[in-house]
mmCIF file of C-alpha atoms in Angstrom:
data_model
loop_
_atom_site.group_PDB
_atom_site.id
_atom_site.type_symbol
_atom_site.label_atom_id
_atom_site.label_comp_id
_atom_site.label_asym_id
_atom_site.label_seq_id
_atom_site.Cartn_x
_atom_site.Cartn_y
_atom_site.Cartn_z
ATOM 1 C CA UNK A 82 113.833 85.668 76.052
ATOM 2 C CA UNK A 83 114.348 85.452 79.844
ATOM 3 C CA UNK A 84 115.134 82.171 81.375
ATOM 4 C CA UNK A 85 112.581 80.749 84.152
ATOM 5 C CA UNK A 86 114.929 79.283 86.305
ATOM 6 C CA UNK A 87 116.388 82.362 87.527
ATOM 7 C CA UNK A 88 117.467 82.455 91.176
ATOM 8 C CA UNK A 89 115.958 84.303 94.095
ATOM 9 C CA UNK A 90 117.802 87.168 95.691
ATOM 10 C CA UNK A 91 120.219 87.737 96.948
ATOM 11 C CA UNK A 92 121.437 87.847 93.245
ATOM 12 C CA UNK A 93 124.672 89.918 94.330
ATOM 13 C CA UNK A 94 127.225 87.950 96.755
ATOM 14 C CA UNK A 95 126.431 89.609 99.992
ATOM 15 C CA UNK A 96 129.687 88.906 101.389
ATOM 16 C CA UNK A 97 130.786 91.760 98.558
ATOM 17 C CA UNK A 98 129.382 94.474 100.369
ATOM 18 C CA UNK A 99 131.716 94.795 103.469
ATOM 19 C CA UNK A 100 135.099 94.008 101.035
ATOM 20 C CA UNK A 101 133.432 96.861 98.500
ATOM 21 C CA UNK A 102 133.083 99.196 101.149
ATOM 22 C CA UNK A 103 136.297 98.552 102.269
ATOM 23 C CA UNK A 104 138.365 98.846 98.708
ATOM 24 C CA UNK A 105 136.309 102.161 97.896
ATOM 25 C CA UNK A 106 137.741 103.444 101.510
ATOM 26 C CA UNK A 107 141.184 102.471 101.181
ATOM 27 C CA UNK A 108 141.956 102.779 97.136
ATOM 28 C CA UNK A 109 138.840 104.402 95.770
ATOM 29 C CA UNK A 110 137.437 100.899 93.842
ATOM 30 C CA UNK A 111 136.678 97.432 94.274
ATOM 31 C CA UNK A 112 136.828 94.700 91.718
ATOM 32 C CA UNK A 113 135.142 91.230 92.846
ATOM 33 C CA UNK A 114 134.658 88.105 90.569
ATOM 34 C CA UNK A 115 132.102 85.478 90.748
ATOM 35 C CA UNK A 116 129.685 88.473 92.467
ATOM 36 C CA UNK A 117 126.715 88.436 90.221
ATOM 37 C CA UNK A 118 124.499 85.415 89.990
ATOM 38 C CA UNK A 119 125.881 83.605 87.035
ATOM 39 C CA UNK A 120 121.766 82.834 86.362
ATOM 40 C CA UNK A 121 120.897 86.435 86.599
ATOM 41 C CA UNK A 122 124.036 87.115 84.231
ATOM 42 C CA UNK A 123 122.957 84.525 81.347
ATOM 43 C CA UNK A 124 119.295 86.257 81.184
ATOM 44 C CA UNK A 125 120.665 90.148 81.022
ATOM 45 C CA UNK A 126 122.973 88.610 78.684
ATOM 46 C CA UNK A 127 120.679 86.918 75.808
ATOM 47 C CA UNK A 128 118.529 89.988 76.701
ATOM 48 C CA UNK A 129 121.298 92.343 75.652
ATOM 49 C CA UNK A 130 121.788 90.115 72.594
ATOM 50 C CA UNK A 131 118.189 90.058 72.045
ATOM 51 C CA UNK A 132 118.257 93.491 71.737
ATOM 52 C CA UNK A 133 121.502 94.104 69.212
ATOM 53 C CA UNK A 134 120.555 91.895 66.810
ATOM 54 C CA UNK A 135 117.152 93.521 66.783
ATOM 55 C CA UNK A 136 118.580 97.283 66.520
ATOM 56 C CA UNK A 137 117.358 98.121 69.659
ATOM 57 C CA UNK A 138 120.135 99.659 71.347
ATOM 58 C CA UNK A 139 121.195 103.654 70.659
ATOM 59 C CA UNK A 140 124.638 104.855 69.806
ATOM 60 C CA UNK A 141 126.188 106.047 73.213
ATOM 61 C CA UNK A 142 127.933 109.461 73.235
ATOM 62 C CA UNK A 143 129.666 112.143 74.987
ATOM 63 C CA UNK A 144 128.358 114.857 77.148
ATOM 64 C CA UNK A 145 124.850 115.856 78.260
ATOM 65 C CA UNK A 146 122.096 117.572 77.013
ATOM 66 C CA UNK A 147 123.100 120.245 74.138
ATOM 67 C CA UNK A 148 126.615 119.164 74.628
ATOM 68 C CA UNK A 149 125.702 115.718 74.346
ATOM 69 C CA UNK A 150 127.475 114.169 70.336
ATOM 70 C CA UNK A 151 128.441 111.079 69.101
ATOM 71 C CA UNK A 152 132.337 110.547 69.029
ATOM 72 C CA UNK A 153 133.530 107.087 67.539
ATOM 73 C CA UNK A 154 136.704 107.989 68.003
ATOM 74 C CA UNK A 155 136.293 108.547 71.610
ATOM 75 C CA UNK A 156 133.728 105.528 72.519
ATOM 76 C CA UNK A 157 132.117 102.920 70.494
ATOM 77 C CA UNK A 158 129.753 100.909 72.418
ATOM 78 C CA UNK A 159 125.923 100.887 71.728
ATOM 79 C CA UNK A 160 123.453 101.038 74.993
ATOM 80 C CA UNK A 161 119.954 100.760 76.312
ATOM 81 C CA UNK A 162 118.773 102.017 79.776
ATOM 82 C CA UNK A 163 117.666 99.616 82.437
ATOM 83 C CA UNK A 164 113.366 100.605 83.051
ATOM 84 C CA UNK A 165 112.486 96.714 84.922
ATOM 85 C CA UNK A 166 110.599 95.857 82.186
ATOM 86 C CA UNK A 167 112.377 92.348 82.346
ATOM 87 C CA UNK A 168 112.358 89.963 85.433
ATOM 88 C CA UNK A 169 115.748 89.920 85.067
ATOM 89 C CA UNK A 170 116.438 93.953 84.946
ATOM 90 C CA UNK A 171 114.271 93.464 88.224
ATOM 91 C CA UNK A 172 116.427 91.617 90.060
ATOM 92 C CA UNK A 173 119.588 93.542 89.107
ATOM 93 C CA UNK A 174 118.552 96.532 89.950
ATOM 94 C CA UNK A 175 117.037 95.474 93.159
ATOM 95 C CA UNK A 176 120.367 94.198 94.136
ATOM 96 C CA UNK A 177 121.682 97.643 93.494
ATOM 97 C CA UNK A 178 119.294 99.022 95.603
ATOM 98 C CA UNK A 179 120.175 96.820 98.631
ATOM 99 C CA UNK A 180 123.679 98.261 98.034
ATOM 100 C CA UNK A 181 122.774 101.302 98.072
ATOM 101 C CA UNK A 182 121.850 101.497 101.316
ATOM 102 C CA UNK A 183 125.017 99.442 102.485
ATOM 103 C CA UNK A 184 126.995 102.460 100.848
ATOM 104 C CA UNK A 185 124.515 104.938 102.533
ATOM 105 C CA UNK A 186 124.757 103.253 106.261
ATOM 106 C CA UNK A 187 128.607 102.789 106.058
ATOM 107 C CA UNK A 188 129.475 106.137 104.546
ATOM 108 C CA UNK A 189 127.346 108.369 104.910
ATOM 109 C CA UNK A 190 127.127 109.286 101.064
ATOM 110 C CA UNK A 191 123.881 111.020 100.528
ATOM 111 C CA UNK A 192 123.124 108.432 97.660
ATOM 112 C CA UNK A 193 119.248 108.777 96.178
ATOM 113 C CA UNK A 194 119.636 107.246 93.238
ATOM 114 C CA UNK A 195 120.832 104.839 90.460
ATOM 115 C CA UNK A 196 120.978 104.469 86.740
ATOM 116 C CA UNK A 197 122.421 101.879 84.775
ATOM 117 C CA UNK A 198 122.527 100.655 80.852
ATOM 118 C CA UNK A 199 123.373 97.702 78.804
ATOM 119 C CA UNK A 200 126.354 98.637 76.970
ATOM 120 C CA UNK A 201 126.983 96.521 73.984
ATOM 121 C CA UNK A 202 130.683 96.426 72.377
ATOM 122 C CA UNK A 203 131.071 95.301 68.750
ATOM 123 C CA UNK A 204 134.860 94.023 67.893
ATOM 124 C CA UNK A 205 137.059 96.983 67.870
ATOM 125 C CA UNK A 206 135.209 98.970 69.884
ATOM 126 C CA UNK A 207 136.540 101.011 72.414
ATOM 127 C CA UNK A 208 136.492 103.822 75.193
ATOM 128 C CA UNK A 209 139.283 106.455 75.875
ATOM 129 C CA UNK A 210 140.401 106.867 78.941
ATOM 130 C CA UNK A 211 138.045 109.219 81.112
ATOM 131 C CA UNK A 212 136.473 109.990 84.125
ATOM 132 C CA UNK A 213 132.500 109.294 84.833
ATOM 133 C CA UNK A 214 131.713 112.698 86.933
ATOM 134 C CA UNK A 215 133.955 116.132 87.031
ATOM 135 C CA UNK A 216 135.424 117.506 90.408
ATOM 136 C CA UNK A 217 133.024 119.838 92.007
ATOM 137 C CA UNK A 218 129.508 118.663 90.003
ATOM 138 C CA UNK A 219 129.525 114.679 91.713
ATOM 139 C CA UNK A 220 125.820 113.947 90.901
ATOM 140 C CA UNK A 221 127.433 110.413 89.945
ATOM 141 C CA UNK A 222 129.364 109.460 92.767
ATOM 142 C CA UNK A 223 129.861 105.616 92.827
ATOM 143 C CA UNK A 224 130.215 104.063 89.067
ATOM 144 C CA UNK A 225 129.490 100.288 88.932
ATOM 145 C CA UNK A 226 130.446 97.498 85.829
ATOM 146 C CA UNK A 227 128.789 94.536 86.075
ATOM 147 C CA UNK A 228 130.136 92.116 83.121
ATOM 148 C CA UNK A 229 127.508 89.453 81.216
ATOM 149 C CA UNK A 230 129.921 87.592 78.859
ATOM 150 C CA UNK A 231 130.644 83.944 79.288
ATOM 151 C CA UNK A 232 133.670 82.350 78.774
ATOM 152 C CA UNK A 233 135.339 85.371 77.623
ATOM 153 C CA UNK A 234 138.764 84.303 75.949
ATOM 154 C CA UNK A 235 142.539 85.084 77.297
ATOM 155 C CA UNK A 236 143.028 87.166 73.642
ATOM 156 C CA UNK A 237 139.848 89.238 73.690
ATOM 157 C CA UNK A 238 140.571 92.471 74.737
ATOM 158 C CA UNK A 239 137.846 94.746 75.997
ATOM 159 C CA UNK A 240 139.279 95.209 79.736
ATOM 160 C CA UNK A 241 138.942 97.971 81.672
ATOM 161 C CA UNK A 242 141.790 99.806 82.558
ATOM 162 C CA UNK A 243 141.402 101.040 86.161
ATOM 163 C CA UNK A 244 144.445 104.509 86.822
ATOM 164 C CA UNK A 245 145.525 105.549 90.011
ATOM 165 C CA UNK A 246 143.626 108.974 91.035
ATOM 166 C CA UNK A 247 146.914 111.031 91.648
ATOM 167 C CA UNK A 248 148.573 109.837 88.425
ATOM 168 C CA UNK A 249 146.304 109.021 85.238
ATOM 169 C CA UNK A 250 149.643 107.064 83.481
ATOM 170 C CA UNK A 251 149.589 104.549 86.374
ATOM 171 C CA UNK A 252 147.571 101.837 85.781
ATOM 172 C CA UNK A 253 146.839 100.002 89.089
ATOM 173 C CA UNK A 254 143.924 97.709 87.921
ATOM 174 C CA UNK A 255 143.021 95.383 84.604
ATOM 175 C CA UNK A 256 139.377 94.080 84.682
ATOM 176 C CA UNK A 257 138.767 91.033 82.605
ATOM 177 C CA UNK A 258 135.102 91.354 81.177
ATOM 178 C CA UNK A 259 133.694 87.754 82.665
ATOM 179 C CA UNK A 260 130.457 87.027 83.492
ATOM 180 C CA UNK A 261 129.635 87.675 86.786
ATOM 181 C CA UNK A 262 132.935 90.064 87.592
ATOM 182 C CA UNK A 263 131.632 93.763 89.030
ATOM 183 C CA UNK A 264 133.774 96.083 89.575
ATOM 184 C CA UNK A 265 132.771 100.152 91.333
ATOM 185 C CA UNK A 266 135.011 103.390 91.650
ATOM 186 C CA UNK A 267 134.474 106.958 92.990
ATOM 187 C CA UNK A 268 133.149 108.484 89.553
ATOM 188 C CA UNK A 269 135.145 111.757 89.791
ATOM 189 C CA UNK A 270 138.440 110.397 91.311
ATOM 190 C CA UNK A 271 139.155 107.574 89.105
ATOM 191 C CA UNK A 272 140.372 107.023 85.374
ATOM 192 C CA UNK A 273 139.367 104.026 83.320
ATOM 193 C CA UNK A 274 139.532 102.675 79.415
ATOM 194 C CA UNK A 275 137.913 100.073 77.888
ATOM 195 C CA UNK A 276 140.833 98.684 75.694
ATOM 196 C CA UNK A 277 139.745 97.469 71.600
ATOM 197 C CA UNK A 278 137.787 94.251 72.385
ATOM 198 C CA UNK A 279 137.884 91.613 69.921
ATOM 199 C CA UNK A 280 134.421 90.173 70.227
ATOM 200 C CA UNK A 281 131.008 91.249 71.241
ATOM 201 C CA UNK A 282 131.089 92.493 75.167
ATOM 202 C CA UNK A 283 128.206 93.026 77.397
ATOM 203 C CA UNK A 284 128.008 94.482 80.363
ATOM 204 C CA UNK A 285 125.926 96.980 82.544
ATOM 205 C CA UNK A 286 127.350 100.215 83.185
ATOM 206 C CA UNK A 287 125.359 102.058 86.405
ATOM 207 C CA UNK A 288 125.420 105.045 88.824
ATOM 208 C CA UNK A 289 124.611 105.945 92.249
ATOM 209 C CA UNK A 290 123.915 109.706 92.302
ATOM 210 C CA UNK A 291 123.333 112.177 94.596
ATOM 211 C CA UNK A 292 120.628 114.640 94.305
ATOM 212 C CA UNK A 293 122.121 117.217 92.529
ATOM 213 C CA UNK A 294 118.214 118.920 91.060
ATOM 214 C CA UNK A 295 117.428 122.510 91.291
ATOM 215 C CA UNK A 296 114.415 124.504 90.699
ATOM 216 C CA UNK A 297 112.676 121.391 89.736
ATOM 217 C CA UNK A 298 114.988 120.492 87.057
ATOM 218 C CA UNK A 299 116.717 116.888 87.541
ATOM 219 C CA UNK A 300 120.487 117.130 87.262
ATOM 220 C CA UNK A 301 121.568 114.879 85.381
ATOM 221 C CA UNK A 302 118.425 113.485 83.277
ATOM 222 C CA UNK A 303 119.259 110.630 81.148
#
């Protein structure tokens, strides 16, 4: 299922991580293109394909814990959380780990952690506006999209919608959902949609968190 010929690291551009830092400083997110190995993208992607046509992916949802519901009407993708059991899941999240700790040295976040799932996107699926983390509980403080699908067509739909922070009508940012485009945001400061997409679109959505646990209890679990 996973190609042999994938690429060592660095699988992430490493020139990305200064012009990230940068764009999350001045604007609040960052979207690059041609970031992600394009090797390392094919293999998470016919792994994520692997995986729908095999009804192994879970209905995502709203909320956490007891509040935590399905809503089609709200979001309609189907996911799976990254647990490196695939080379390829590896070397993704390895490459989220190295920036990590360009996000820790330049600002001084506190970050401890990161999550991330495949989220699969059948035609007409969609996500409402929303925002990944409320003010005042930012366990999730960085949110990162990296996008899988090849070729993706000029009438396919499924961008993101990035909103300015002070006005949730503004749009400032439209994210095409190529392979190998990643885009990141502060998680409680910026609004994003996924518009209807027209075809099947894959792409890992992920999390760098703060430690947020008390008593023992880990805030959030998955």
């Amino acid at each position: 299922m996973i190609a042999s010929d994938l690429q060592t690291p660095p699988v992430f551009a490493p020139a990305a991580h200064n012009a990230l830092v940068e764009a999350l400083v001045e604007q609040g997110w960052y979207v690059g293109t041609k970031v992600i190995d394009s090797a390392l993208c094919q293999a998470l992607y016919r792994e994520l394909l692997h995986m729908a046509e095999h009804d192994a992916l879970n209905e995502a949802g709203i909320g956490r814990g007891q509040h935590h519901h399905l809503r089609k009407d709200v979001r309609g993708d189907a996911i799976h959380w990254l647990d490196r059991e695939s080379e390829a899941q590896r070397l993704y999240l390895n490459a989220m780990g190295e920036l990590q700790q360009s996000l820790n040295q330049a600002l001084f976040l506190g970050l401890f952690e990161y999550e991330a799932h495949f989220a699969h996107y059948p035609p007409g699926a969609f996500y409402q506006r929303h925002l990944d983390s409320f003010k005042g509980r930012a366990n999730r403080v960085i949110s990162t999209v990296g996008y899988l699908n090849p070729d993706w067509p000029s009438d396919g739909g499924g961008e993101m919608v990035i909103y300015h922070p002070d006005d949730p009508t503004q749009e400032v940012a439209r994210v095409v959902p190529e392979a190998g485009t990643f885009a990141c945001f502060l998680s409680e400061s910026i609004p994003h949609e996924v518009l209807p997409t027209q075809q099947p679109r894959a792409s890992i959505a992920g999390w760098f968190r703060r430690n947020a646990s008390l008593g023992g209890v880990l805030d959030p679990a998955h």
